[in-house]
Amino acid sequence: MTGVGSTEPAGSGGADMRGAGAGNGLYEAIQAERAKYPEGSRSATLHALRLAQEEHGWLSPDALREVADALEVTPAYCKAVATFYDMYHLAPVGTHLVEVCTNLSCALAGAQRVVDAFASELGVAPGETTGDGEVTFRTVECLGGCGYATVVAVDHRYRQFVGPDDVPAIVEELRAGS
Amino acid sequence: MPVREVLLKGTDDRDLTKLAQYQAIGGYAGVPKARAMTSDDLIAELQAANLRGRGGAGFPMGRKASLIDRSSPKPKYLVVNADESEPGAFKDRQVMALAPHRLIEGCLIAAHAIECRDVYIFIRGEYLTEYEILQAAVDEARAANLFGDVDITVHRGAGAYICGEETALLDALEGKRGQPRPRPPFPPVQGLYDAPTQINNVCTIATVPTIMELGAAEFAKIGVESSPGTAIFSISGNIARPGNYELELGTPMRELIYDLAGGVADGRELKCVIPGGSSVPALSPDEIDVPLDYDSLGKIGTFFGAASLIIVDDRCCIVQLALRSTKFYMHESCGKCTPCREGTRWMVQLLEKIEAGEAELSDLDLLDNVGSRILGRSLCALGDFAVYPVHSYLTKWRSEFVAHVEQGCCPYGGESSLEGIVSPLDAHRHHPGLEILA
Ligand SMILES: Cc1cc2nc3c(=O)[nH]c(=O)nc-3n(C[C@H](O)[C@H](O)[C@H](O)COP(=O)(O)O)c2cc1C
Ligand code: SF4
Ligand code: FES
């Protein structure tokens, strides 16, 4: 098994998401995903892109070529798929990812104050990465935690009931953990 | 009070993520029971239970199963929709986190009904913790030889609301861009890998073990006749006790909002309720004496949708609410058909103009007019989802739109609860055409 998930205990925030192993490991991991689906299907594409992103940090042209080779499709096909989904990064991102939900329920509960707190604590606007390359900060659509607003995904782990006062500690934790 | 646990039964006292714990309360007993029946009999039982789909449209689950062409030489597939991305909805997530084996048991039973060997659970990519719990439960059940000749694969999405639409989900599951397919053919005839496919929501499938346990006739007595069973209602926004409440269908909405969830937070006044997730027409405070079931909500012009109530208090500017909602649907439009791709963008532009106090009264009619040209003309229901709520805001809270025009500014003077809310719209595009907006 190769998923992001198996490496990190629930609730831990800081771990680096790159971990699928080097070069050949990615190829093997993708073959294992392909084996779960009928022969000839491209169903492993989303997994393959995720694995490559974990290894490379983002879906660079090289990463897309590796995925294409492993899936026996063209790099253009991989890019066409990758550009459709929000969770793939087609440009470099920080070591850590902070995503604040600003959809209706979180917004009604004051998500904008949380956004502002991260912006001032990190010194970057939503959509940007800190100068040291450590943290990419962005707003996202509903994360499916609306009753526990504001929801913030820190390296894909949900923090719930986040208020502006909680933000400095989260940023501190990320900086300490990296 | 019609609180009744079916989907979440046992989760308060036990860790039902563990197979042994789930079996200790009778879990998986439905599987041999189902397998002792012929597929025809099992489908008849499911039809008699009249379980309506919990993913939005409310189509009876058993009838869907009866549409599967079991004589086809192709494999038959069962696909569970765990994409849950509708703003306001967080119920499927709780079922997967607290009672994953109930979902798995439901899969095994439903698979037997349609003579299927390969089940896929499509879970939204953001649900990482829930994926881990579900995958561990699948592995545990498989290791305990509960699967027989069936296998279950958990397939993670990668972030796109549209993948909750069932045909877009199938494309994502086939490793493509998740864009809806034209219909017909419908999935029961030609679905995953062009084979007959049954697609159901997490809560629909997780209810199936209870039908096996009680029998269809007993199950059909829960809730109301037209919509038997329970639903987990997600309630969020400006509410005192937000969260999930599992209730019999037909429970009065007022009871959920005021008795169970404690009413509007901070002693504020109720302004509106969006009852089925952000995609359905909103209700004004004088419309909340309605039973929470498909037909009753339909009768007052809205939808059961994702059983997710968003509570909005009087501090919220309705134009800002409409704008934030429409930005979501614009962001999530897959771009495949023109009315939705272009129309949602025009709606955002018009709403921005109204909010800025730069619109004329004729722009309000134009906004409605744009909506009427999206409605029913789009390839999938996402286009409709963008329009339904906005049309309700424009109709029921029209005076607020007019005030923006007449005062030449937002009448909330910067004090609306949604003031300045940023959306991800500018950070990521699903299709290059949207660059024009910037
Ligand atoms: C834009 C759009 C998004 C949808 N999102 C979901 C979703 O997240 N989960 C879901 O179960 N159904 C969703 N649906 C409904 C599905 O297309 C489908 O009707 C449902 O999964 C069928 O399951 P059911 O019969 O058990 O309700 C969505 C529909 C549309 C048009
Ligand atoms: S209605 Fe919108 S989301 Fe649906 S197919 Fe058309 S463009 Fe795509
Ligand atoms: S609105 Fe923020 S998690 Fe749903």
XYZ file of C-alpha atoms and ligand atoms in Angstrom:
659
model
C 0.000 0.000 0.000
C 1.174 3.408 -0.902
C -1.507 5.968 -0.045
C -0.760 9.266 1.590
C -2.723 8.130 4.505
C -0.901 5.142 5.789
C 2.099 7.170 6.884
C 0.513 9.697 9.180
C -1.587 9.338 12.310
C -4.877 11.220 12.457
C -4.601 14.736 13.750
C -0.872 15.162 13.256
C -0.342 18.160 11.136
C 3.231 18.623 10.290
C 4.493 15.680 8.315
C 5.865 16.128 4.850
C 3.578 14.458 2.349
C 6.354 13.228 0.078
C 6.985 9.657 0.874
C 6.206 7.125 -1.819
C 9.841 6.216 -2.341
C 12.165 7.197 -5.153
C 12.086 6.684 -8.921
C 11.386 3.063 -9.463
C 9.208 2.974 -6.332
C 6.732 5.300 -7.999
C 6.528 3.070 -11.060
C 5.890 0.012 -8.911
C 3.337 1.811 -6.775
C 1.427 2.868 -9.874
C 1.442 -0.699 -11.205
C -0.050 -1.849 -7.901
C -2.873 0.658 -8.347
C -3.448 -0.428 -11.940
C -3.836 -4.017 -10.803
C -6.959 -3.044 -8.829
C -8.892 -2.209 -12.001
C -9.890 -4.060 -15.165
C -7.085 -4.453 -17.644
C -6.915 -1.734 -20.237
C -8.773 0.816 -18.119
C -7.196 4.106 -17.078
C -8.825 4.038 -13.685
C -5.502 4.296 -11.825
C -4.850 7.764 -13.262
C -6.034 9.781 -10.262
C -4.040 7.595 -7.859
C -0.964 7.746 -10.059
C -1.045 11.529 -10.177
C -1.463 11.674 -6.407
C 1.485 9.353 -5.860
C 3.677 11.352 -8.214
C 2.703 14.549 -6.447
C 3.600 13.058 -3.088
C 6.994 12.123 -4.417
C 7.809 15.302 -6.310
C 5.885 17.829 -4.227
C 4.034 18.984 -7.347
C 3.176 17.716 -10.801
C 6.187 18.999 -12.684
C 6.597 18.105 -16.373
C 8.994 15.371 -15.247
C 6.465 13.991 -12.794
C 3.788 13.951 -15.485
C 6.157 12.092 -17.820
C 6.826 9.476 -15.171
C 3.100 8.988 -14.625
C 2.508 8.778 -18.354
C 5.199 6.117 -18.754
C 3.849 4.065 -15.879
C 0.274 4.264 -17.194
C 1.241 3.901 -20.854
C -0.566 7.075 -21.838
C 0.705 10.426 -23.111
C 1.931 13.193 -20.782
C -0.732 15.393 -22.381
C -3.422 13.006 -21.188
C -2.019 13.182 -17.664
C -1.923 16.954 -17.778
C -5.467 17.139 -19.118
C -6.670 15.101 -16.179
C -4.519 16.856 -13.604
C -5.710 20.333 -14.605
C -9.293 19.356 -13.860
C -8.897 18.630 -10.161
C -8.246 21.074 -7.340
C -5.956 18.826 -5.332
C -3.237 18.560 -7.960
C -0.547 21.200 -8.022
C 0.709 22.178 -11.441
C 3.125 24.667 -9.930
C 5.475 24.236 -6.967
C 3.882 24.583 -3.531
C 5.221 24.898 -0.011
C 6.213 22.019 2.219
C 2.962 22.547 4.100
C -0.513 23.321 2.811
C -3.034 25.366 4.771
C -6.527 25.448 3.300
C -9.308 27.524 4.836
C -12.891 26.802 3.845
C -14.792 29.949 2.914
C -18.010 28.391 1.718
C -21.351 29.447 3.212
C -21.448 27.758 6.615
C -17.848 28.584 7.451
C -18.276 32.086 6.058
C -21.349 32.682 8.218
C -19.346 31.549 11.233
C -16.544 34.023 10.524
C -14.124 32.256 8.168
C -12.917 35.559 6.785
C -11.397 36.439 10.159
C -9.506 33.148 10.049
C -8.321 33.919 6.518
C -7.143 37.354 7.659
C -5.352 35.860 10.664
C -3.426 33.383 8.481
C -2.613 36.129 5.988
C -1.124 38.323 8.668
C 0.609 35.510 10.556
C 2.149 34.072 7.373
C 2.615 37.372 5.619
C 1.082 36.150 2.362
C -2.284 36.485 0.643
C -4.544 33.498 -0.107
C -3.141 31.581 -3.069
C 0.473 32.410 -2.180
C 3.448 30.592 -0.662
C 5.662 32.055 2.056
C 9.030 33.357 0.889
C 10.908 30.523 2.596
C 8.866 27.988 0.623
C 7.456 26.491 3.792
C 3.713 27.176 3.658
C 1.228 27.496 0.830
C -1.964 29.152 1.991
C -5.220 29.087 0.095
C -8.964 29.247 0.463
C -11.033 26.255 -0.596
C -14.658 25.364 -1.162
C -16.712 23.355 1.331
C -14.651 20.621 2.993
C -17.653 18.739 4.382
C -17.243 19.873 7.973
C -19.742 22.745 7.935
C -21.128 22.012 11.404
C -17.666 22.481 12.896
C -16.861 25.821 11.314
C -14.404 27.208 10.572
C -12.747 24.179 9.023
C -9.075 24.414 8.088
C -7.220 21.561 6.403
C -3.593 21.550 7.489
C -1.625 19.127 5.319
C -4.979 17.459 4.549
C -5.931 16.909 8.195
C -9.023 18.802 9.278
C -8.876 21.252 12.165
C -12.375 22.143 13.262
C -13.883 25.128 15.092
C -10.831 27.183 14.175
C -11.049 30.833 15.218
C -8.596 33.650 14.524
C -7.041 33.140 17.969
C -6.017 29.585 17.093
C -4.055 30.661 14.052
C -0.710 31.679 15.619
C -0.369 28.274 17.302
C -1.080 26.432 14.046
C 1.526 28.465 12.194
C 4.002 27.981 15.036
C 3.426 24.229 14.923
C 4.086 24.130 11.178
C 7.267 26.163 11.479
C 8.513 24.025 14.378
C 7.680 20.757 12.640
C 9.473 21.324 9.367
C -39.294 13.221 19.639
C -38.639 11.302 16.403
C -34.923 10.897 16.958
C -34.179 7.407 15.734
C -30.904 5.757 15.041
C -30.478 3.489 12.067
C -27.357 4.723 10.338
C -25.562 5.769 13.507
C -27.026 3.105 15.767
C -24.493 1.853 18.283
C -21.906 4.508 17.561
C -22.385 6.205 20.930
C -21.489 3.108 22.949
C -19.056 1.251 20.738
C -16.201 1.714 18.350
C -17.990 0.419 15.282
C -14.941 0.952 13.115
C -13.822 -2.402 14.567
C -15.283 -5.481 12.937
C -15.734 -7.382 16.197
C -17.658 -4.519 17.750
C -19.930 -4.232 14.744
C -20.528 -7.977 14.721
C -21.299 -7.877 18.434
C -24.419 -5.819 17.683
C -25.519 -8.130 14.882
C -23.455 -6.585 12.127
C -23.051 -8.505 8.865
C -25.987 -10.807 9.732
C -27.752 -9.323 6.722
C -25.225 -10.732 4.278
C -25.988 -14.466 4.638
C -29.666 -13.568 4.888
C -29.473 -11.744 1.564
C -27.356 -14.434 -0.062
C -29.957 -17.033 0.865
C -32.408 -15.131 -1.322
C -32.545 -15.014 -5.106
C -31.658 -11.682 -6.668
C -35.258 -11.279 -7.771
C -36.583 -11.766 -4.264
C -33.988 -9.451 -2.787
C -34.809 -6.716 -5.279
C -38.508 -7.192 -4.503
C -37.720 -6.778 -0.798
C -35.729 -3.601 -1.450
C -38.555 -2.252 -3.581
C -41.066 -2.985 -0.843
C -38.928 -1.014 1.617
C -39.314 2.033 -0.630
C -35.935 3.427 0.434
C -35.435 6.646 -1.472
C -31.965 7.733 -2.520
C -30.288 10.014 0.007
C -27.975 11.646 -2.514
C -30.475 14.238 -3.659
C -32.972 13.075 -6.235
C -34.842 10.655 -3.971
C -35.229 7.909 -6.562
C -36.238 4.597 -4.938
C -33.153 2.447 -4.466
C -34.914 -0.865 -5.094
C -36.423 0.360 -8.319
C -32.981 1.440 -9.482
C -31.725 -2.075 -8.791
C -34.598 -3.501 -10.828
C -33.435 -1.461 -13.833
C -30.044 -3.184 -13.935
C -29.876 -5.499 -16.903
C -28.771 -8.636 -15.088
C -28.954 -10.691 -18.271
C -26.182 -8.598 -19.814
C -22.996 -10.587 -20.532
C -21.013 -7.683 -19.108
C -20.035 -7.428 -15.443
C -22.448 -5.469 -13.253
C -21.077 -2.771 -10.991
C -22.160 -1.142 -7.777
C -20.732 2.319 -7.191
C -21.138 4.147 -3.900
C -21.194 7.919 -4.138
C -19.107 9.229 -1.233
C -18.115 12.434 -2.969
C -20.138 14.586 -0.545
C -19.183 18.075 -1.655
C -22.479 19.931 -1.435
C -21.973 22.987 0.787
C -23.747 22.293 4.071
C -23.444 18.479 3.897
C -21.266 16.430 6.245
C -23.355 13.330 6.951
C -21.741 10.700 4.712
C -18.449 11.567 6.310
C -19.816 10.752 9.749
C -21.207 7.405 8.633
C -17.852 6.442 7.127
C -15.921 7.625 10.166
C -18.164 6.017 12.784
C -19.874 3.053 11.125
C -17.862 2.053 8.040
C -18.846 -1.609 8.360
C -22.515 -0.691 8.014
C -21.712 0.810 4.639
C -19.654 -2.235 3.685
C -22.419 -4.606 4.761
C -24.860 -2.581 2.665
C -22.516 -2.898 -0.318
C -22.374 -6.671 0.010
C -26.163 -6.959 0.201
C -26.811 -4.558 -2.680
C -24.133 -6.319 -4.746
C -25.991 -9.599 -4.342
C -29.212 -7.979 -5.530
C -27.711 -6.902 -8.840
C -25.375 -9.889 -9.226
C -22.297 -7.733 -8.971
C -18.768 -8.740 -7.999
C -16.981 -5.426 -8.124
C -18.007 -2.596 -5.853
C -16.350 0.808 -6.003
C -16.672 3.411 -3.288
C -15.791 6.833 -4.688
C -14.729 9.036 -1.785
C -13.840 12.703 -2.201
C -10.088 13.242 -2.109
C -10.222 15.682 0.795
C -11.621 13.010 3.123
C -8.234 11.547 4.036
C -8.949 10.437 7.587
C -12.288 8.925 6.539
C -10.582 7.147 3.645
C -8.112 5.563 6.041
C -10.860 4.400 8.375
C -12.944 3.031 5.531
C -9.993 1.311 3.848
C -8.990 -0.312 7.147
C -12.556 -1.558 7.631
C -12.660 -2.946 4.078
C -9.369 -4.743 4.667
C -10.573 -6.140 7.983
C -13.842 -7.425 6.518
C -12.065 -8.929 3.532
C -9.543 -10.673 5.793
C -12.429 -12.118 7.786
C -13.738 -13.744 4.591
C -16.957 -11.766 4.642
C -16.703 -10.751 1.014
C -17.245 -14.101 -0.689
C -16.737 -13.576 -4.415
C -17.303 -9.813 -4.142
C -14.543 -7.253 -3.815
C -14.691 -3.628 -2.751
C -12.276 -0.982 -3.983
C -12.100 2.442 -2.372
C -11.352 5.037 -5.021
C -10.218 8.489 -3.954
C -11.257 11.588 -5.890
C -8.977 14.583 -6.305
C -11.069 17.652 -5.590
C -14.007 18.541 -7.855
C -17.597 19.031 -6.705
C -18.960 17.893 -10.053
C -17.678 14.361 -9.427
C -20.679 13.914 -7.111
C -22.864 13.973 -10.227
C -23.147 10.305 -11.013
C -21.938 10.240 -14.605
C -19.078 12.641 -13.883
C -18.184 10.321 -11.033
C -18.018 7.426 -13.472
C -15.633 9.332 -15.712
C -13.444 10.189 -12.716
C -13.523 6.534 -11.745
C -12.386 5.678 -15.261
C -9.399 7.972 -14.803
C -10.665 10.893 -16.859
C -11.626 14.514 -16.280
C -14.793 14.237 -14.239
C -17.345 15.651 -16.652
C -20.972 14.533 -16.903
C -22.081 12.301 -19.740
C -25.095 12.940 -21.940
C -28.012 10.684 -21.040
C -29.443 8.355 -22.237
C -27.876 5.858 -21.920
C -28.426 5.853 -18.170
C -25.969 4.092 -15.852
C -28.173 1.035 -15.159
C -27.874 0.298 -18.871
C -24.431 1.698 -19.672
C -22.408 2.963 -16.744
C -18.916 2.156 -15.514
C -16.798 0.711 -18.348
C -20.047 0.787 -20.393
C -21.530 -1.947 -18.205
C -24.769 -1.921 -16.149
C -24.091 0.135 -13.008
C -26.020 0.918 -9.857
C -24.994 4.192 -8.183
C -26.137 5.138 -4.706
C -25.259 7.557 -1.960
C -23.428 6.388 1.195
C -26.494 6.799 3.422
C -28.710 4.943 0.963
C -26.441 1.904 0.965
C -25.724 2.099 4.700
C -29.476 1.858 5.328
C -29.780 -1.464 3.490
C -28.553 -3.644 6.425
C -31.425 -2.285 8.523
C -33.909 -3.299 5.842
C -32.498 -6.828 6.006
C -32.618 -6.774 9.790
C -36.173 -5.493 10.173
C -37.670 -6.737 6.946
C -39.089 -4.334 4.378
C -42.526 -4.162 5.953
C -41.214 -3.111 9.375
C -38.687 -0.731 7.852
C -41.406 0.983 5.843
C -43.145 1.917 9.093
C -40.295 4.225 10.114
C -40.778 7.805 9.023
C -43.591 8.670 6.643
C -45.233 6.440 4.109
C -43.920 8.301 1.092
C -40.374 8.450 2.508
C -39.642 5.660 4.965
C -36.590 5.498 7.160
C -34.314 7.997 8.801
C -31.948 10.607 7.477
C -28.966 12.253 9.028
C -29.650 15.961 8.853
C -26.583 18.163 8.822
C -27.303 21.578 10.299
C -24.802 24.426 10.161
C -24.405 28.167 9.807
C -25.834 30.504 12.448
C -27.235 27.781 14.681
C -26.686 27.259 18.407
C -25.899 23.540 18.268
C -24.613 22.679 14.797
C -23.982 19.068 13.897
C -25.617 15.919 12.578
C -29.013 14.743 13.809
C -30.423 11.422 12.719
C -34.217 11.695 12.613
C -37.165 9.902 11.162
C -38.229 11.417 7.894
C -41.221 13.645 8.373
C -39.862 15.337 11.511
C -40.960 18.993 11.493
C -38.181 21.316 10.416
C -39.021 23.701 13.245
C -38.392 20.944 15.759
C -34.937 20.258 14.357
C -33.972 23.907 14.262
C -35.390 25.044 17.596
C -35.757 22.003 19.873
C -32.796 19.906 18.849
C -30.299 22.372 17.469
C -31.106 25.142 19.942
C -32.350 27.791 17.533
C -30.490 30.650 15.902
C -27.117 31.323 17.527
C -26.439 34.383 19.672
C -30.157 35.124 20.035
C -30.335 36.534 16.526
C -33.348 36.538 14.201
C -33.756 33.850 11.555
C -33.447 35.216 8.068
C -33.514 32.126 5.901
C -32.994 28.388 5.802
C -31.382 26.674 2.852
C -32.811 23.228 3.507
C -30.960 20.758 1.261
C -27.439 22.058 0.869
C -26.659 25.331 -0.902
C -28.150 24.208 -4.235
C -31.844 24.353 -3.348
C -34.368 27.208 -3.057
C -34.174 28.899 0.355
C -37.089 29.166 2.763
C -38.163 32.250 4.667
C -38.929 32.037 8.425
C -42.670 31.634 7.791
C -42.055 28.488 5.726
C -40.300 26.294 8.265
C -43.377 24.482 9.541
C -42.767 21.735 7.063
C -42.087 18.045 7.612
C -38.599 17.013 6.567
C -39.356 14.574 3.784
C -39.059 14.575 -0.006
C -42.674 15.229 -0.896
C -43.432 17.835 1.775
C -40.385 19.903 0.838
C -41.220 19.455 -2.833
C -44.730 20.796 -2.227
C -43.389 24.110 -0.948
C -41.087 24.520 -3.918
C -37.776 23.340 -2.580
C -35.909 20.034 -2.317
C -34.841 17.500 0.252
C -31.456 17.525 -1.497
C -28.589 16.458 0.732
C -30.651 16.739 3.970
C -28.419 19.627 4.972
C -29.805 22.791 6.509
C -27.838 26.014 6.376
C -29.191 28.532 8.873
C -28.712 32.197 8.046
C -29.360 34.994 10.536
C -30.368 38.600 10.041
C -26.817 39.915 9.863
C -26.338 38.455 6.394
C -26.760 40.498 3.236
C -28.799 38.373 0.850
C -26.936 39.664 -2.209
C -23.629 38.629 -0.667
C -25.129 35.234 0.116
C -26.245 34.844 -3.498
C -22.869 36.004 -4.767
C -20.809 33.651 -2.604
C -23.070 30.741 -3.526
C -22.916 31.505 -7.246
C -19.138 31.848 -7.143
C -19.027 28.283 -5.877
C -21.120 26.939 -8.737
C -19.140 28.975 -11.249
C -15.906 27.565 -9.828
C -17.248 24.034 -9.951
C -18.874 24.220 -13.386
C -17.035 21.641 -15.452
C -17.307 23.787 -18.560
C -18.770 21.122 -20.799
C -22.003 22.902 -21.696
C -22.529 26.540 -22.579
C -25.545 27.571 -20.459
C -23.816 26.580 -17.228
C -20.259 27.574 -18.123
C -21.191 31.031 -19.438
C -24.371 31.556 -17.450
C -22.822 31.104 -14.022
C -20.166 33.651 -14.978
C -22.792 36.177 -16.063
C -24.661 35.599 -12.829
C -21.512 36.324 -10.810
C -20.852 39.483 -12.795
C -24.415 40.732 -12.302
C -24.387 39.949 -8.591
C -21.061 41.753 -8.167
C -22.537 44.763 -9.902
C -25.628 44.699 -7.667
C -23.555 44.297 -4.506
C -21.341 47.222 -5.532
C -24.442 49.421 -5.898
C -23.758 49.909 -9.605
C -26.778 48.062 -10.955
C -30.099 49.302 -12.268
C -33.469 47.753 -11.526
C -33.471 46.157 -14.962
C -30.368 44.170 -13.908
C -32.491 42.282 -11.384
C -34.721 41.078 -14.200
C -31.666 40.334 -16.293
C -30.285 38.168 -13.485
C -33.508 36.192 -13.359
C -33.553 36.013 -17.127
C -30.040 34.571 -17.280
C -31.092 32.013 -14.694
C -34.136 30.976 -16.682
C -31.871 30.266 -19.652
C -29.623 27.981 -17.613
C -32.475 26.128 -15.935
C -33.379 22.923 -17.729
C -30.965 23.703 -20.562
C -27.793 22.350 -18.996
C -26.268 18.938 -19.486
C -26.435 18.106 -15.784
C -28.155 19.566 -12.746
C -25.221 21.721 -11.643
C -26.504 24.509 -13.836
C -29.899 24.267 -12.125
C -28.206 24.195 -8.714
C -26.633 27.577 -9.412
C -29.998 29.068 -10.305
C -32.452 27.592 -7.773
C -31.164 29.431 -4.679
C -30.567 32.723 -6.479
C -34.064 32.691 -7.916
C -35.452 32.186 -4.402
C -33.362 35.044 -2.954
C -34.427 37.310 -5.766
C -38.091 36.454 -5.280
C -38.419 36.259 -1.500
C -35.921 38.969 -0.507
C -36.371 41.223 -3.504
C -36.547 44.370 -1.390
C -32.905 43.867 -0.410
C -31.809 43.691 -4.025
C -33.857 46.804 -4.760
C -32.273 48.587 -1.786
C -28.811 47.966 -3.238
C -29.915 49.602 -6.472
C -31.755 52.503 -4.899
C -29.127 53.343 -2.297
C -26.279 52.802 -4.735
C -24.433 50.656 -2.190
C -24.826 47.671 0.104
C -27.406 48.665 2.737
C -25.450 46.704 5.336
C -22.698 49.319 5.188
C -19.870 46.810 5.641
C -21.549 45.069 8.589
C -22.919 41.976 6.811
C -21.717 38.674 8.210
C -20.360 37.749 4.787
C -18.610 41.078 4.227
C -15.378 40.651 2.273
C -15.517 36.867 2.152
C -12.935 35.592 -0.331
C -13.539 32.566 -2.526
C -11.087 30.215 -4.231
C -12.496 31.257 -7.585
C -9.411 33.159 -8.637
C -6.915 30.565 -7.504
C -7.855 27.662 -9.737
C -9.776 27.240 -12.973
C -11.325 24.081 -14.242
C -11.283 25.406 -17.775
C -9.255 28.145 -19.423
C -12.288 30.132 -20.582
C -12.674 31.476 -17.079
C -9.437 33.470 -17.349
C -11.466 36.091 -19.218
C -13.272 37.020 -16.050
C -10.159 38.175 -14.245
C -23.683 18.622 -9.378
C -24.163 17.396 -8.636
C -23.502 16.997 -7.494
C -23.915 15.858 -6.805
N -23.226 15.495 -5.689
C -23.587 14.354 -5.042
C -22.835 13.905 -3.912
O -21.850 14.529 -3.502
N -23.232 12.763 -3.293
C -24.312 12.033 -3.738
O -24.612 10.995 -3.172
N -25.028 12.450 -4.791
C -24.688 13.575 -5.459
N -25.410 13.959 -6.567
C -26.536 13.105 -7.013
C -26.026 11.960 -7.873
O -25.939 12.375 -9.214
C -26.931 10.743 -7.803
O -28.234 11.148 -8.038
C -26.880 10.029 -6.492
O -25.563 9.689 -6.146
C -27.716 8.759 -6.569
O -27.718 8.102 -5.330
P -29.069 7.916 -4.517
O -30.088 7.414 -5.484
O -28.719 6.926 -3.472
O -29.442 9.239 -3.981
C -25.023 15.116 -7.262
C -25.700 15.553 -8.401
C -25.292 16.668 -9.090
C -26.036 17.090 -10.309
S -24.307 21.858 -16.287
Fe -22.286 22.707 -15.726
S -21.295 21.076 -14.583
Fe -23.022 20.127 -15.700
S -22.148 19.433 -17.646
Fe -22.860 21.522 -18.017
S -21.028 22.805 -17.605
Fe -20.637 20.800 -16.704
S -18.862 25.335 4.485
Fe -16.904 25.042 5.373
S -16.793 22.907 5.591
Fe -18.698 23.162 4.572
